[in-house]
PDB file of C-alpha atoms in Angstrom:
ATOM      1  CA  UNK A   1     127.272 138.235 176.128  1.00  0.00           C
ATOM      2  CA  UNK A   2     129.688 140.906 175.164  1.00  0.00           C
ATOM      3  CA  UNK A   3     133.150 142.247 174.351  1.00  0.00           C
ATOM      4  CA  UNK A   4     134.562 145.054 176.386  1.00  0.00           C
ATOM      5  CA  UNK A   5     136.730 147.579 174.442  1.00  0.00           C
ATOM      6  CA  UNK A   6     139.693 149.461 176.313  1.00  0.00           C
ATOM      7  CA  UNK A   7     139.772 152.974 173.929  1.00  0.00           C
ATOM      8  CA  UNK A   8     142.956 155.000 174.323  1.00  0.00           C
ATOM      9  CA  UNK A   9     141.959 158.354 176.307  1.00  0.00           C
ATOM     10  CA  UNK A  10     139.155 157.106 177.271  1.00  0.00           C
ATOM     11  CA  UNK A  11     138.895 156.345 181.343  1.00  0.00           C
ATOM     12  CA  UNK A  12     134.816 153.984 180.123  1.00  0.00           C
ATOM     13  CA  UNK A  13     135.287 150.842 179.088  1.00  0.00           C
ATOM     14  CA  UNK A  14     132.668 149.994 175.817  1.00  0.00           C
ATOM     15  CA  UNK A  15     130.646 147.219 175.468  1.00  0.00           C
ATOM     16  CA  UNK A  16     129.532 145.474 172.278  1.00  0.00           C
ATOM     17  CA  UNK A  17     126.623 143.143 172.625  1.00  0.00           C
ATOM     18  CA  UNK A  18     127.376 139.641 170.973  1.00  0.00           C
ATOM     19  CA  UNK A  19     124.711 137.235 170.444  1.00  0.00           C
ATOM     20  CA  UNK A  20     124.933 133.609 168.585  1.00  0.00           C
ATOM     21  CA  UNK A  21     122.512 131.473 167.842  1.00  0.00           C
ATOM     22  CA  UNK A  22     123.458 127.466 167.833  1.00  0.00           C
ATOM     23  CA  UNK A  23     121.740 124.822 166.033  1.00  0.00           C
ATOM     24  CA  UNK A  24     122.031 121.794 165.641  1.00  0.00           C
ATOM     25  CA  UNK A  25     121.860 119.354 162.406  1.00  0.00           C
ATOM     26  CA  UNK A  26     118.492 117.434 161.674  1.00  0.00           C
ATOM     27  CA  UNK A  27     120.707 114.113 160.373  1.00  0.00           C
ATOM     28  CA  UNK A  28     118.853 110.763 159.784  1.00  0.00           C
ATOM     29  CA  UNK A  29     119.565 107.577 158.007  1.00  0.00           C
ATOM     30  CA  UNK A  30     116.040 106.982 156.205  1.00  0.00           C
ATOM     31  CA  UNK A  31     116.490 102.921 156.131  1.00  0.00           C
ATOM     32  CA  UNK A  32     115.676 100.905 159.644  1.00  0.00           C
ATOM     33  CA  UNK A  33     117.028  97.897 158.852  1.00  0.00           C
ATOM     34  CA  UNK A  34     120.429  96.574 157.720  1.00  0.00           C
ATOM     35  CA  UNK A  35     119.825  92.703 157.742  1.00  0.00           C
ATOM     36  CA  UNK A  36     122.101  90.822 155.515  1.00  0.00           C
ATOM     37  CA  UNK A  37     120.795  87.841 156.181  1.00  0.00           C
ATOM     38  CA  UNK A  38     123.409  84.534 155.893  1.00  0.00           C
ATOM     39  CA  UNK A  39     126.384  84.645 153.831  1.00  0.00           C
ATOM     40  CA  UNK A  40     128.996  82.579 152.862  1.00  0.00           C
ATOM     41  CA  UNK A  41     132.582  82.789 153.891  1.00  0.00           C
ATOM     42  CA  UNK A  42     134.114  84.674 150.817  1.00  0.00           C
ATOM     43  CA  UNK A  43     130.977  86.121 149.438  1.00  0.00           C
ATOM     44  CA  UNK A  44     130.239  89.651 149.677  1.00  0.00           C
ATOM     45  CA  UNK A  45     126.658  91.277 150.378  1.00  0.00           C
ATOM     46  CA  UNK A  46     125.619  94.920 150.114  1.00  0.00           C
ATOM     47  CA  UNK A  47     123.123  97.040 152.030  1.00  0.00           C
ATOM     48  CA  UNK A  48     122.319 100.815 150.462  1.00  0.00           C
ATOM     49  CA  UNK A  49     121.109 103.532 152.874  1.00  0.00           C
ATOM     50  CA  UNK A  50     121.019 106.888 152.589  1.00  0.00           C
ATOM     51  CA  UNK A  51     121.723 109.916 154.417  1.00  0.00           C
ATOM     52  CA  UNK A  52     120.003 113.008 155.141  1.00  0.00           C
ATOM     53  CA  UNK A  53     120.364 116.274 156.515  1.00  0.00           C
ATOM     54  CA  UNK A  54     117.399 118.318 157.032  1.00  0.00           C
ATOM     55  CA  UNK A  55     118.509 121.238 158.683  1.00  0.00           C
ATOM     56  CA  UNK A  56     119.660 124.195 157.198  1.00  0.00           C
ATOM     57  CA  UNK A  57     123.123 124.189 158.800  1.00  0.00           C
ATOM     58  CA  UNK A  58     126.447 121.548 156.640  1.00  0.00           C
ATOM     59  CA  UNK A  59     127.275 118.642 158.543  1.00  0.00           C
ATOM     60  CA  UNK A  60     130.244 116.073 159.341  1.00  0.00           C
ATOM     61  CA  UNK A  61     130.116 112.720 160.312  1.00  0.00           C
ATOM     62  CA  UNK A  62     132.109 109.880 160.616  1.00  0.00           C
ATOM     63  CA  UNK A  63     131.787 106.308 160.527  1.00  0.00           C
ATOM     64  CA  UNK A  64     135.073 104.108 162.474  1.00  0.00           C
ATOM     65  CA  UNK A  65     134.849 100.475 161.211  1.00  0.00           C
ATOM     66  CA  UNK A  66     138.334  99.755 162.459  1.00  0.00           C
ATOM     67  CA  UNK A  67     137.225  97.151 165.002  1.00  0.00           C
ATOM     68  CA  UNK A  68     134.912  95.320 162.405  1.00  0.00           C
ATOM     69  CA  UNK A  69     137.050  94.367 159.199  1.00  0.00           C
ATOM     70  CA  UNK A  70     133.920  92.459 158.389  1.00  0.00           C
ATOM     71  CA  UNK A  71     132.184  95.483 157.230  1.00  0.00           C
ATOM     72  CA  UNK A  72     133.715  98.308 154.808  1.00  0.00           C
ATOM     73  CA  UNK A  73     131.926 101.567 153.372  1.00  0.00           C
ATOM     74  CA  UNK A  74     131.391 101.440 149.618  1.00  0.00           C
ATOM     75  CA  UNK A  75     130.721 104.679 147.760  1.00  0.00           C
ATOM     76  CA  UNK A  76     131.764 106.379 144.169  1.00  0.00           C
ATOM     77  CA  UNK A  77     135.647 107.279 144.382  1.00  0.00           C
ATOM     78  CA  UNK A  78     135.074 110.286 142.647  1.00  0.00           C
ATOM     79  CA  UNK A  79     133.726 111.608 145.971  1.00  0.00           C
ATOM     80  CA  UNK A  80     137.607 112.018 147.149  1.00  0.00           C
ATOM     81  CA  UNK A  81     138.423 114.776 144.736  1.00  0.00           C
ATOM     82  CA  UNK A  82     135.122 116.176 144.778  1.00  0.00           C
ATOM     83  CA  UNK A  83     134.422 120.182 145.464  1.00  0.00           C
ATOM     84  CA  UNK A  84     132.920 120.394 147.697  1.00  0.00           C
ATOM     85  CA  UNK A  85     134.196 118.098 149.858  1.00  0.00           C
ATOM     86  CA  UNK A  86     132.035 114.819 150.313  1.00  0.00           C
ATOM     87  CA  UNK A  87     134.081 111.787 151.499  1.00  0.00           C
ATOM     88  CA  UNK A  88     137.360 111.486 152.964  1.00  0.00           C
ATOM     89  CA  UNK A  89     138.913 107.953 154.261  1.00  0.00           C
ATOM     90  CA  UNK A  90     141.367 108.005 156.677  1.00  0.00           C
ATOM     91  CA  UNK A  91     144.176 105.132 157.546  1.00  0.00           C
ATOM     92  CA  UNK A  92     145.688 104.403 160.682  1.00  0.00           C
ATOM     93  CA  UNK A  93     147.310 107.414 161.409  1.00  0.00           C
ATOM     94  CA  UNK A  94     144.410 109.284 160.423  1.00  0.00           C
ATOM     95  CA  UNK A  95     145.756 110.905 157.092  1.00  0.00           C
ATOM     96  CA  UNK A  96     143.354 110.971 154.071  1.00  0.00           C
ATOM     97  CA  UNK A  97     143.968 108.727 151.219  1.00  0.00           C
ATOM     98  CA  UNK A  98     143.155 108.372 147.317  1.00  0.00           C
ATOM     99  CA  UNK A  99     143.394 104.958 147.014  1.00  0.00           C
ATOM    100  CA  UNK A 100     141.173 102.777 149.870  1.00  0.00           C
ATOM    101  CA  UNK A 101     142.111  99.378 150.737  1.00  0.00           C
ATOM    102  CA  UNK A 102     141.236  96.838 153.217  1.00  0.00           C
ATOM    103  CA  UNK A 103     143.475  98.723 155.842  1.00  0.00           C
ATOM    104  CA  UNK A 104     141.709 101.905 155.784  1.00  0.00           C
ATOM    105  CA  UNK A 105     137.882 101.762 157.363  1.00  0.00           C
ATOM    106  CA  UNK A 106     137.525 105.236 159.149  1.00  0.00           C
ATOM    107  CA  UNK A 107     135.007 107.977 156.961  1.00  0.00           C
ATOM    108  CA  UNK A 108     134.593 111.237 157.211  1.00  0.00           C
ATOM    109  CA  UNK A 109     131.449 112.535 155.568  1.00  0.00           C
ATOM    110  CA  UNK A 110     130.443 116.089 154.707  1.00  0.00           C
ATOM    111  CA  UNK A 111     126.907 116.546 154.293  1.00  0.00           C
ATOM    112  CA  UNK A 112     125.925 119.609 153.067  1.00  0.00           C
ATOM    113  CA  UNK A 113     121.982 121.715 154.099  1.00  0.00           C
ATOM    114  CA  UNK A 114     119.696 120.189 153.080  1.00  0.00           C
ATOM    115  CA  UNK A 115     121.076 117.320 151.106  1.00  0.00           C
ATOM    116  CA  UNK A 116     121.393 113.683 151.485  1.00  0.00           C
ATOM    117  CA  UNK A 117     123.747 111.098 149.736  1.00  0.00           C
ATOM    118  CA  UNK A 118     123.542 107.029 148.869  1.00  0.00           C
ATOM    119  CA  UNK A 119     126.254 105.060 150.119  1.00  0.00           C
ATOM    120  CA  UNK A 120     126.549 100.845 150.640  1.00  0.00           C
ATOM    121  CA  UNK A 121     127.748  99.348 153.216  1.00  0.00           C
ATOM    122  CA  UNK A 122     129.630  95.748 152.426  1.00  0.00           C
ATOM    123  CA  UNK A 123     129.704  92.531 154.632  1.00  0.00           C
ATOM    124  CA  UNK A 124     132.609  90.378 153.361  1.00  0.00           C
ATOM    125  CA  UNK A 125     132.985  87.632 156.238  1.00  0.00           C
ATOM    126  CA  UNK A 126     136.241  85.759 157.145  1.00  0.00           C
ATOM    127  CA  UNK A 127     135.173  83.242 159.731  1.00  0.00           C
ATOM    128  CA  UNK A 128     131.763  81.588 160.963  1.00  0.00           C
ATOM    129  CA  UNK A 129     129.856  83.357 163.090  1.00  0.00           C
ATOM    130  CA  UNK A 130     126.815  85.837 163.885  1.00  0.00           C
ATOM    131  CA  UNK A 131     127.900  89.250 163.471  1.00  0.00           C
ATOM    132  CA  UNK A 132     125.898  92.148 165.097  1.00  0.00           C
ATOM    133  CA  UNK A 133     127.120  95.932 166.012  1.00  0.00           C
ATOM    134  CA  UNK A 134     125.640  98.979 166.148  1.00  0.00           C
ATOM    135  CA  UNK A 135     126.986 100.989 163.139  1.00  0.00           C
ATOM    136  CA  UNK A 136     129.765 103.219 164.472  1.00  0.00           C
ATOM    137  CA  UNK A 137     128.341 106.513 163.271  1.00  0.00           C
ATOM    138  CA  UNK A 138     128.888 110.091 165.092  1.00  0.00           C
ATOM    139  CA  UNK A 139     127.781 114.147 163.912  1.00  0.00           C
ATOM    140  CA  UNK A 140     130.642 116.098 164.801  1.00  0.00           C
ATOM    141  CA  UNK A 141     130.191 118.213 168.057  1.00  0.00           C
ATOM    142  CA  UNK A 142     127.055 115.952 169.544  1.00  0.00           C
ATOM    143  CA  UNK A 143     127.721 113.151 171.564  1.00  0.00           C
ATOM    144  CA  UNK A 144     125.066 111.011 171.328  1.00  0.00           C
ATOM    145  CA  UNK A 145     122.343 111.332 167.717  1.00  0.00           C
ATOM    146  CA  UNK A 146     119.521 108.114 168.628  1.00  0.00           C
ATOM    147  CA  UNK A 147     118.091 108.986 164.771  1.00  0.00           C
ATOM    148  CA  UNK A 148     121.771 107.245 163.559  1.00  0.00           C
ATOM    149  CA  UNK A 149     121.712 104.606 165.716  1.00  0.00           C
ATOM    150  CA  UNK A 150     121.199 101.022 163.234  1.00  0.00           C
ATOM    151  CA  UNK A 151     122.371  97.874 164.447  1.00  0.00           C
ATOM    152  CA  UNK A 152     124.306  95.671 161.285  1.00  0.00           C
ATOM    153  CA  UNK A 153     123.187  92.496 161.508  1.00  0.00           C
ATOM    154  CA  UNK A 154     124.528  89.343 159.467  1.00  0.00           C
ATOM    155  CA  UNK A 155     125.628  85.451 159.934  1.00  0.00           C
ATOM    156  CA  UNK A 156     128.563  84.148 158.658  1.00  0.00           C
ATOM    157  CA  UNK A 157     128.702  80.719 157.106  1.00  0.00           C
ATOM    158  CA  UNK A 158     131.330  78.488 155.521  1.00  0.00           C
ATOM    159  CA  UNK A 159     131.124  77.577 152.310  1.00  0.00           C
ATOM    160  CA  UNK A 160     128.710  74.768 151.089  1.00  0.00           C
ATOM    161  CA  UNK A 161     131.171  74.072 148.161  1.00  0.00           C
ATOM    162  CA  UNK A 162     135.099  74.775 148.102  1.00  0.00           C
ATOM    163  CA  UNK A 163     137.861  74.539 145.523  1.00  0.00           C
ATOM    164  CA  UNK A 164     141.577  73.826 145.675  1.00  0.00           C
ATOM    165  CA  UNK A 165     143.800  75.283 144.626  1.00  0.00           C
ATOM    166  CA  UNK A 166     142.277  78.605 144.748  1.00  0.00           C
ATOM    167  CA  UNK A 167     144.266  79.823 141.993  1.00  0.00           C
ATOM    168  CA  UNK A 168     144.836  78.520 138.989  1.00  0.00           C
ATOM    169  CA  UNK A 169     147.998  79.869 137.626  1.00  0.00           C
ATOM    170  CA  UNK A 170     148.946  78.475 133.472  1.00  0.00           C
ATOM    171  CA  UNK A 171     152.057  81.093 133.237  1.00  0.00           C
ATOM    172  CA  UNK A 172     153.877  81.914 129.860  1.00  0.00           C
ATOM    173  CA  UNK A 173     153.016  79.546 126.884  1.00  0.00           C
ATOM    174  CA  UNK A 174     154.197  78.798 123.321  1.00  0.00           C
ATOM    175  CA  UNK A 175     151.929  78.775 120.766  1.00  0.00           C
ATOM    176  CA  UNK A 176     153.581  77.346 117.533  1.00  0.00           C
ATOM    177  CA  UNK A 177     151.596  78.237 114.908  1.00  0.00           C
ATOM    178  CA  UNK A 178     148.239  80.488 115.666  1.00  0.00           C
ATOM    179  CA  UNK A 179     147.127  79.395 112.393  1.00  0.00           C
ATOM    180  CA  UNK A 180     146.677  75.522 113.711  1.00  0.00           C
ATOM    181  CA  UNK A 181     145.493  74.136 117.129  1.00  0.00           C
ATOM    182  CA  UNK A 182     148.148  73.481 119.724  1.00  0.00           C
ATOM    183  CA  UNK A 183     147.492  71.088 122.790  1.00  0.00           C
ATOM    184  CA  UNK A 184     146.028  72.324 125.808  1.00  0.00           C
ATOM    185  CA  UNK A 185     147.074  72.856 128.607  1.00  0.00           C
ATOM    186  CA  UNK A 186     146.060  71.678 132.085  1.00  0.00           C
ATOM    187  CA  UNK A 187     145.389  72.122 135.670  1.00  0.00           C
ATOM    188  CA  UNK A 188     143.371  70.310 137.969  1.00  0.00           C
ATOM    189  CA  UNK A 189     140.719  71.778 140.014  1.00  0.00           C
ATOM    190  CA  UNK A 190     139.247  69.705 143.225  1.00  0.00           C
ATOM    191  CA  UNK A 191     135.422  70.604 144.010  1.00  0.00           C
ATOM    192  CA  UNK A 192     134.697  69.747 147.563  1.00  0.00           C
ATOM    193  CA  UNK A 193     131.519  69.206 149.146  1.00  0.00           C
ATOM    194  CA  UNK A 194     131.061  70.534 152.770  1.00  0.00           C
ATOM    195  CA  UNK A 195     126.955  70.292 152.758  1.00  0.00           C
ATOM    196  CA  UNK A 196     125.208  66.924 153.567  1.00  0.00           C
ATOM    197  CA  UNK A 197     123.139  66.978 150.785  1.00  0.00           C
ATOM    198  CA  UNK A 198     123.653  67.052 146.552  1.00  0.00           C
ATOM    199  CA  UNK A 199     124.593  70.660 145.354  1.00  0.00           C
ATOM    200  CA  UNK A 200     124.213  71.795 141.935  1.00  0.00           C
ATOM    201  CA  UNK A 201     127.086  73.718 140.326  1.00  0.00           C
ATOM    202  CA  UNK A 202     127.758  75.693 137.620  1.00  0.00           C
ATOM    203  CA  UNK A 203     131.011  76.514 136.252  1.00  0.00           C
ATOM    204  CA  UNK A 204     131.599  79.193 133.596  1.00  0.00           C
ATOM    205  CA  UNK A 205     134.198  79.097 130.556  1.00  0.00           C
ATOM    206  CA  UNK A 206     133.796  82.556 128.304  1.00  0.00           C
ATOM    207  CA  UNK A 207     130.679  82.278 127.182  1.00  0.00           C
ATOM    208  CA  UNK A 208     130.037  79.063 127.757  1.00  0.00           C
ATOM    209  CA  UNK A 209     129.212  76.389 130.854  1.00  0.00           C
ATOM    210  CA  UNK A 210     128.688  72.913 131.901  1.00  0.00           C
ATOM    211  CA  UNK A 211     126.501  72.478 134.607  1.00  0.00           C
ATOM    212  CA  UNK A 212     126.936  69.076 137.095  1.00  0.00           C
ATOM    213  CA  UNK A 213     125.177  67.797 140.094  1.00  0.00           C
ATOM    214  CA  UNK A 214     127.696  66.819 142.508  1.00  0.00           C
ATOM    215  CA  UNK A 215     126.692  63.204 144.328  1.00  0.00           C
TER     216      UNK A 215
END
């Protein structure tokens, strides 16, 4: 192409040859699988991948979990103040936060030439079920990127073994003297079974435990 130039005095137009070269980023997620096998309901399971760009040109992606609460993007916070620019997470109205929570599952990532970054994704169920997607992950300006494409695949179960309450709460106490042992203090904790057959617990207190086969 070119740009045409209208020069005072002068009746001929002048033409300045333009030309641009576009290219696009070599992106690619270097694990195939992201199996995370059975879980239980309250559990959380991790899968690492990594990212890579291969081209010579920066990059930006984005990842919208925002219709699968199951899943969340795990990744050093420091990345939100970095310089340059590596992570930013979004909430609903699409404004960048410091501080993610469980409300806030859209990422922008910027992927610099020739570089590639290690980030987790986290499967922390909330009811039974098989959950599969295809991970919700686009390069800025292309429309469709089949290298990306990686299908999340995990199956929720509930819990073979369940407490109530879950929270034990013991408050403020009074100690009387520190010097000489006071009496303890108590609350009950109900372990129940939800599996057909015996399961084997342990339960931890500091540094030490009792372990129990539950009949």
């Amino acid at each position: 192409g070119s740009i045409k130039f209208n020069v005072r005095g002068m009746l001929k137009q002048l033409k300045l040859p333009v030309k641009g070269l576009s290219i696009l980023p070599d992106i690619a997620i270097i694990q195939e699988e992201f199996k995370f096998g059975d879980v239980e309901l309250g559990n959380r399971v991790y899968h690492s991948f990594t990212l890579e760009n291969r081209s010579d040109v920066p990059s930006r992606l984005k990842i919208d979990l925002t219709k699968h609460k199951e899943f969340s993007l795990k990744f050093p916070i420091k990345w939100l103040d970095s310089e340059p620019s590596i992570m930013q997470v979004l909430d609903k109205n699409g404004v960048p936060v410091s501080q993610p929570d469980s409300n806030t599952n859209v990422y922008k990532i910027f992927l610099e030439a020739n570089s590639a970054i290690k980030l987790q994704i986290q499967f922390f169920p909330h009811k039974v079920g098989e959950h599969m997607i295809e991970l919700p992950i686009k390069v800025r300006g292309v429309p469709n990127y089949p290298s990306l494409r990686r299908v999340l695949q995990a199956t929720a179960k509930k819990c073979r073994l369940i407490g109530e309450p879950t929270q034990l709460e013991f408050g403020r106490q009074i100690v009387i003297d520190p010097k000489e042992a006071s009496e303890p203090y108590y609350r009950n904790l109900v372990l129940k079974s939800q599996d057909t057959k015996v399961i084997k617990y342990k339960i931890f207190v500091g540094s030490t435990f009792e372990k129990q086969d539950n009949q």
